[in-house]
């Protein structure tokens, strides 16, 4: 399979994602430039973390208007796999490819630390390699990761199983103390209705090597790879 | 024409900044302060033939970019200067 | 163009009073007229005032800095360039520098700290190196001061706000609180970049006729009449009037600049590159010309402006952020412009290199400045300021207050904001972006791997103003050694230094003496360790109404691990491991945190440089031979605190049981004294004897003091037996408790 | 009493957000947009005996907490509701 990682102005983890895919997972992956429209035959497009356009105004608000996003949107509408990490998640929400929005952390400050998330639904291309309710250790690093959606919307996405990962404590319980940013329902990542678009605040690309914060992120990438096997 | 845009968190949406400001004001001794809401304020100029045209333009700016209507409300004023 | 620059309509008349108002002395004004053979115009006076300011000219420190050793086997570039560079093997160069942003951060903590980070990053990528890691050293007043919380949150927010947004991980630093910094906080920012060998970018102008390009943000009135001048005089009642328009950082533009400049350098069309830092366009253009012994011509009509009606004076003195100056190969400017366009930045030609060694500026068809380049650079004044041993340096008589029992003292120390965990700070920094951070903040030094190799770099930044206040020479030496020890504890060999020397008003003989002694202390330690000082920065005038900060040399040490496998953390790893204590000399309460809380300190212990060097070498050897499982140096809070820190492992829940008492030492001094170079090691039980033997063979005191236990309790002699969980909670809450406790 | 506070970057102080919004609006085809300034908008309630007293109170809040007067200007309106 082939991966495309989008570089927006201000993207930061684009190179890290490329490194995780190419050097660690030995995948065929390439950067996609925001001013272009060509997805270069990618089977999965990753919108990486960072501060696209400085995150001025709102996180992800400006990136969604770049030329590449027109292609990403139609790719997604055709069922193509799109993974948004951190800023990529914010962009997907702004582009209305995912429900809800991400706002300032409850603490109002940027948080960089490792969290535990529980995989809530393993019947998706992004989570199929995980065991039901498997716990993954992943880093977060964001100032605006508080997931919000209207009550109706929340009920719908919960009922349909669109919440793919949730912040939990080390024993797997979704407590307030284990919720690093105050997200509603402790939501760390959601998929769209057809489960081909997935956004999450934690960074799987920063958890692919034992020496650098463990391998919790491999489950996500391996799931996607399995979907194409 | 001079335009002022006000963007506020929607009712029901958490406003951690507003709450933090409220708490800080109280700790500074401003005890008579009620609910605080924190939003954005944008000033801009548009060249338009009429205030009506400017309004239509600004509404589109708000819907497309300036506000995220999932979580924010907006309103604006056009000043014919 | 007329022969001499013209006075512009509305400009004030230039006379001695005007020169004095610009912070120049009478002698300096006379010197300027000699250089020019005439009275300067108002614009030229402004230019001289910033170029000859302490901040830009190093006029009080230059002669002293020349004593620092800057040569070595690995040194590729040294002082004089924008940053130092060391060969770290496998074709890589480490380029690094530290810089102060003290005064701006006191005026506006968030933006002051943010622009400090931005400035040091530009120094690094101007050399053609990709910035890969940042550190910071922060000093605030005491928590009794109402402004401390505000300054702390602002500074930390600004460092994170900028660093996180440009994608350079902030991997370590230090924070201290002391009433001595109530009116003068310190914000020192360090950055390290990596460049390929043979691909360093120079900042030396070359080639008559080559075009000069301006790239980055447009110029506004930011920092005019201020940032450099503010840092070149004490704070006093009138500082508020001198307050420049505060510089606001734009990290997004900086990120684009990093990418665009690194890509532009790859074209080979960049002859010289420099950031517009202090004194902006003036200093960058003059310094590039001076290094190349050439002249430069600038046309201000081409300078991109953020607001209309800036005068030449303002354009030349503006310290707007995120701007760079390039000397390009003639005929290839379009190639460079295309690269900048790609990154949505504009590059405009604003001048050219000339052969006549003059710095010439025109505006609207008028010549507004015409100055010999040398007068702005190497011929700027340099002073041998008078020195006098400071009376204040006799140890203050410390009243011994209550003496709590050791267990209670340990709790109180862990609860001190100077000893307690700095997680509240570094949690706000992205420390993992770029996927190189092997050791994150929280340990003795940060460790970064170099991708594609087995190598890694270790980074630590240290200072010890309390020791420097007692003895500026020994204190500076101790700081240098501590930085080296921190790096060696993670298994790295110290290879180079960058220093930021923060002192009071150099026009006072006692301050100048402190400074000179500090330089000597660093020099002697650096020579002993064979770690050259490859870059640095001086910040004087950290003084308000005659009250100076304690001498605060801040040292950043870079270390190298030939193989990542040598990397060790401070945390105990296995129950049953032997715990060893290495000590070069006896500890003392002087300058310790214990002394600050309870009194009892007196005089600093002596330092044996030979032993210090042996200690560092031993630590590296032990790591390389795989004989130890952990290493942690004893610093703030002393031995008991360090032992507790070794137990704060995320993964395992271990304790320690040790016997440290010795007849020669008072219990309090033994447990809480600082100063002596001490390191706590844990080794597999069967390796302990061999390690002790290796240490004693080098003349170092080393003994087995106990064992790592699976029972999570810290037991020290019969004095202390406390659950690790309790200690850890105190340690973790020290800072957040104080910050949140007051809204 | 209902209070609206407007906080804007001072003249002369760089406003990266405003600039970015302007560039973004232009790239969306709003070519007639002039300078954009981005600020904050805060709504709050104060219990005060008179609008004058409320004003005095709010001014102190602005100086002490709501605005950073080194780089921001503020103004406010008190609505006697
Ligand atoms: N301002 C800061 N920024 C980032 N990390 C910090 C900061 N201050 C302290 N730290 C981290 O906290 C840990 C403890 O710091 P410190 O007690 O000064 O270490 P040491 O005594 O070993 O020099 C270190 O890992 C350091 O990098
Ligand atoms: Mg240490």
Coordinates of N, CA and C in Angstrom, one line a residue, chain C residues 425-538:
Chain C
X425 N 6.4 22.9 34.7 CA 7.1 23.7 33.6 C 7.2 22.9 32.4
X426 N 7.9 21.8 32.4 CA 8.2 21.1 31.2 C 7.1 20.4 30.5
X427 N 6.0 20.1 31.3 CA 4.8 19.5 30.7 C 4.2 20.5 29.7
X428 N 4.6 21.8 29.8 CA 4.0 22.7 28.8 C 4.9 22.8 27.6
X429 N 5.9 22.0 27.5 CA 6.8 22.1 26.3 C 6.7 20.8 25.5
X430 N 6.6 20.9 24.2 CA 6.7 19.7 23.4 C 8.2 19.2 23.5
X431 N 8.4 18.1 24.1 CA 9.8 17.7 24.3 C 10.1 16.5 23.3
X432 N 9.1 16.1 22.5 CA 9.4 14.8 21.7 C 9.3 15.0 20.2
X433 N 8.9 16.2 19.7 CA 8.8 16.4 18.3 C 10.2 16.2 17.7
X434 N 10.2 15.8 16.5 CA 11.4 15.4 15.7 C 11.9 14.0 16.0
X435 N 11.2 13.3 17.0 CA 11.5 11.9 17.2 C 13.0 11.6 17.5
X436 N 13.6 12.4 18.3 CA 15.0 12.1 18.7 C 15.1 12.0 20.2
X437 N 14.1 12.4 21.0 CA 14.3 12.6 22.4 C 14.3 11.2 23.2
X438 N 15.5 10.7 23.5 CA 15.6 9.5 24.2 C 15.5 9.7 25.7
X439 N 16.0 10.8 26.2 CA 15.8 11.1 27.6 C 15.1 12.4 27.7
X440 N 13.9 12.4 28.2 CA 13.0 13.6 28.3 C 13.4 14.4 29.5
X441 N 12.8 15.6 29.6 CA 13.1 16.4 30.8 C 12.8 15.6 32.1
X442 N 13.5 15.9 33.1 CA 13.2 15.3 34.4 C 14.5 14.5 34.9
X443 N 15.4 14.3 34.0 CA 16.7 13.6 34.5 C 17.8 14.6 34.6
X444 N 19.0 14.1 34.7 CA 20.2 14.9 34.9 C 20.5 15.7 33.6
X445 N 20.3 15.0 32.5 CA 20.6 15.7 31.2 C 19.6 15.1 30.2
X446 N 19.3 15.8 29.1 CA 18.5 15.3 28.1 C 19.4 14.6 27.1
X447 N 18.8 13.5 26.5 CA 19.6 12.8 25.5 C 18.8 12.8 24.2
X448 N 19.5 13.1 23.1 CA 18.9 13.1 21.8 C 19.7 12.2 20.9
X449 N 19.0 11.3 20.2 CA 19.8 10.5 19.2 C 20.0 11.3 17.9
X450 N 21.0 10.8 17.2 CA 21.2 11.4 15.9 C 20.8 10.3 14.9
X451 N 19.7 10.6 14.2 CA 19.1 9.5 13.4 C 20.1 9.0 12.3
X452 N 20.0 7.8 12.1 CA 20.9 7.2 11.1 C 22.3 6.8 11.6
X453 N 22.5 7.1 12.9 CA 23.8 6.7 13.5 C 23.5 6.0 14.9
X454 N 24.5 5.5 15.5 CA 24.3 5.0 16.9 C 24.6 6.1 17.9
X455 N 24.9 7.2 17.5 CA 25.3 8.3 18.4 C 24.2 9.0 19.0
X456 N 24.5 9.7 20.1 CA 23.5 10.6 20.7 C 24.2 11.7 21.4
X457 N 23.5 12.8 21.6 CA 24.1 14.0 22.3 C 23.3 14.1 23.6
X458 N 24.1 14.6 24.7 CA 23.4 14.9 25.9 C 23.6 16.4 26.2
X459 N 22.5 16.9 26.8 CA 22.5 18.4 27.0 C 22.1 18.7 28.5
X460 N 22.8 19.6 29.1 CA 22.4 20.0 30.4 C 22.7 21.5 30.6
X461 N 21.9 22.2 31.4 CA 22.2 23.6 31.6 C 22.2 23.8 33.1
X462 N 23.1 24.5 33.7 CA 23.2 24.7 35.1 C 23.7 26.1 35.5
X463 N 23.4 26.4 36.7 CA 23.9 27.6 37.4 C 23.8 27.5 38.9
X464 N 24.5 28.3 39.6 CA 24.5 28.2 41.0 C 24.8 29.6 41.7
X465 N 23.8 30.5 41.6 CA 24.1 31.8 42.0 C 24.4 31.9 43.5
X466 N 24.0 31.0 44.3 CA 24.3 31.1 45.7 C 25.7 30.9 46.0
X467 N 26.3 29.9 45.3 CA 27.7 29.6 45.4 C 28.5 30.8 44.8
X468 N 28.0 31.3 43.7 CA 28.7 32.4 43.0 C 28.7 33.7 43.9
X469 N 27.7 33.8 44.7 CA 27.6 35.0 45.5 C 28.7 34.9 46.6
X470 N 28.9 33.7 47.1 CA 29.9 33.5 48.1 C 31.3 33.6 47.6
X471 N 31.5 33.0 46.4 CA 32.8 33.1 45.8 C 32.6 33.0 44.2
X472 N 32.7 34.1 43.6 CA 32.4 34.1 42.1 C 33.3 33.2 41.3
X473 N 34.5 33.0 41.8 CA 35.4 32.1 41.1 C 35.0 30.6 41.3
X474 N 35.0 30.2 42.5 CA 34.7 28.8 42.8 C 33.3 28.5 42.4
X475 N 32.4 29.4 42.5 CA 31.0 29.2 42.1 C 30.9 28.9 40.6
X476 N 31.6 29.7 39.8 CA 31.5 29.5 38.3 C 32.2 28.2 38.0
X477 N 33.2 27.9 38.7 CA 33.9 26.6 38.5 C 32.9 25.4 38.8
X478 N 32.3 25.6 39.9 CA 31.3 24.5 40.4 C 30.2 24.3 39.4
X479 N 29.8 25.4 38.8 CA 28.7 25.3 37.8 C 29.1 24.6 36.6
X480 N 30.3 24.9 36.1 CA 30.9 24.2 35.0 C 31.0 22.7 35.2
X481 N 31.5 22.4 36.4 CA 31.7 21.0 36.8 C 30.3 20.3 36.9
X482 N 29.3 21.0 37.5 CA 28.0 20.4 37.6 C 27.4 20.0 36.3
X483 N 27.6 21.0 35.3 CA 27.0 20.7 34.0 C 27.7 19.5 33.4
X484 N 29.0 19.4 33.6 CA 29.7 18.3 33.0 C 29.3 17.0 33.7
X485 N 29.1 17.0 35.0 CA 28.7 15.9 35.7 C 27.3 15.4 35.3
X486 N 26.4 16.4 35.1 CA 25.0 16.0 34.7 C 25.1 15.2 33.4
X487 N 25.9 15.7 32.5 CA 26.0 15.1 31.2 C 26.6 13.7 31.3
X488 N 27.6 13.6 32.2 CA 28.3 12.3 32.4 C 27.5 11.3 33.0
X489 N 26.5 11.8 33.9 CA 25.6 10.8 34.6 C 24.8 10.0 33.6
X490 N 24.4 10.6 32.5 CA 23.6 9.9 31.5 C 24.5 9.1 30.6
X491 N 25.8 9.1 30.8 CA 26.8 8.3 30.1 C 27.5 9.0 28.9
X492 N 27.4 10.4 28.9 CA 28.0 11.1 27.8 C 29.3 11.8 28.2
X493 N 30.2 11.9 27.3 CA 31.4 12.6 27.5 C 31.3 14.0 27.2
X494 N 31.5 14.9 28.1 CA 31.4 16.4 27.9 C 32.3 16.8 26.8
X495 N 31.8 17.6 25.8 CA 32.7 18.0 24.7 C 32.7 19.5 24.4
X496 N 31.7 20.2 24.9 CA 31.8 21.6 24.6 C 30.8 22.4 25.4
X497 N 31.1 23.7 25.5 CA 30.3 24.6 26.4 C 29.8 25.8 25.7
X498 N 28.6 26.3 26.1 CA 28.2 27.6 25.7 C 27.8 28.3 27.0
X499 N 28.1 29.5 27.2 CA 27.8 30.1 28.5 C 27.1 31.5 28.4
X500 N 26.2 31.7 29.4 CA 25.5 33.0 29.4 C 25.8 33.6 30.7
X501 N 26.5 34.8 30.7 CA 27.1 35.4 31.9 C 26.2 36.5 32.3
X502 N 25.4 36.3 33.4 CA 24.4 37.3 33.8 C 25.0 38.0 35.1
X503 N 25.2 39.3 35.0 CA 25.7 40.0 36.1 C 25.0 41.4 36.2
X504 N 25.5 42.1 37.2 CA 24.9 43.5 37.4 C 25.6 44.5 36.5
X505 N 25.7 45.7 37.1 CA 26.2 46.9 36.3 C 27.7 46.8 36.3
X506 N 28.3 46.7 35.1 CA 29.8 46.5 34.9 C 30.5 47.8 35.2
X507 N 29.8 48.9 35.3 CA 30.5 50.1 35.7 C 30.8 50.2 37.1
X508 N 30.3 49.2 37.9 CA 30.7 49.1 39.3 C 31.8 48.2 39.5
X509 N 32.9 48.6 40.1 CA 34.1 47.8 40.2 C 33.8 46.4 40.8
X510 N 32.9 46.3 41.8 CA 32.7 45.0 42.4 C 32.0 44.0 41.4
X511 N 31.2 44.6 40.6 CA 30.5 43.7 39.6 C 31.5 43.2 38.6
X512 N 32.3 44.2 38.2 CA 33.3 43.8 37.2 C 34.3 42.7 37.7
X513 N 34.5 42.8 39.0 CA 35.4 41.8 39.6 C 34.7 40.5 39.7
X514 N 33.4 40.5 40.0 CA 32.7 39.2 40.0 C 32.7 38.6 38.6
X515 N 32.5 39.4 37.7 CA 32.5 39.0 36.3 C 33.8 38.3 35.9
X516 N 34.9 39.1 36.2 CA 36.2 38.6 35.8 C 36.6 37.2 36.5
X517 N 36.2 37.2 37.8 CA 36.4 35.9 38.5 C 35.6 34.8 38.0
X518 N 34.4 35.1 37.6 CA 33.5 34.1 37.0 C 34.1 33.6 35.7
X519 N 34.6 34.4 34.9 CA 35.3 34.0 33.6 C 36.5 33.1 34.0
X520 N 37.2 33.5 35.0 CA 38.4 32.6 35.3 C 37.9 31.3 35.8
X521 N 36.9 31.2 36.6 CA 36.4 29.9 37.1 C 36.0 29.0 36.0
X522 N 35.3 29.6 35.0 CA 34.8 28.8 33.9 C 36.1 28.3 33.1
X523 N 37.0 29.3 32.9 CA 38.1 28.9 32.1 C 38.9 27.8 32.7
X524 N 39.2 27.8 34.1 CA 40.0 26.8 34.7 C 39.3 25.5 34.6
X525 N 37.9 25.5 34.9 CA 37.2 24.2 34.8 C 37.2 23.7 33.3
X526 N 37.0 24.6 32.4 CA 36.9 24.1 31.0 C 38.2 23.6 30.5
X527 N 39.3 24.2 31.0 CA 40.7 23.7 30.6 C 40.9 22.3 31.2
X528 N 40.5 22.1 32.5 CA 40.7 20.9 33.1 C 39.9 19.8 32.4
X529 N 38.7 20.1 32.0 CA 37.8 19.1 31.4 C 38.1 19.0 29.9
X530 N 38.9 19.9 29.4 CA 39.1 19.9 27.9 C 37.8 20.1 27.1
X531 N 37.0 21.0 27.7 CA 35.7 21.3 27.0 C 35.8 22.7 26.6
X532 N 36.0 23.0 25.3 CA 36.1 24.4 24.9 C 34.8 25.2 25.0
X533 N 34.9 26.5 25.2 CA 33.7 27.3 25.2 C 33.5 27.9 23.8
X534 N 32.6 27.3 23.1 CA 32.5 27.7 21.6 C 31.5 28.8 21.3
X535 N 30.7 29.2 22.3 CA 29.9 30.4 22.0 C 29.3 30.8 23.4
X536 N 28.7 31.9 23.4 CA 28.1 32.4 24.6 C 27.5 33.8 24.5
X537 N 27.2 34.4 25.6 CA 26.5 35.6 25.6 C 26.7 36.3 27.0
X538 N 26.7 37.6 27.0 CA 26.9 38.3 28.3 C 25.7 39.2 28.5

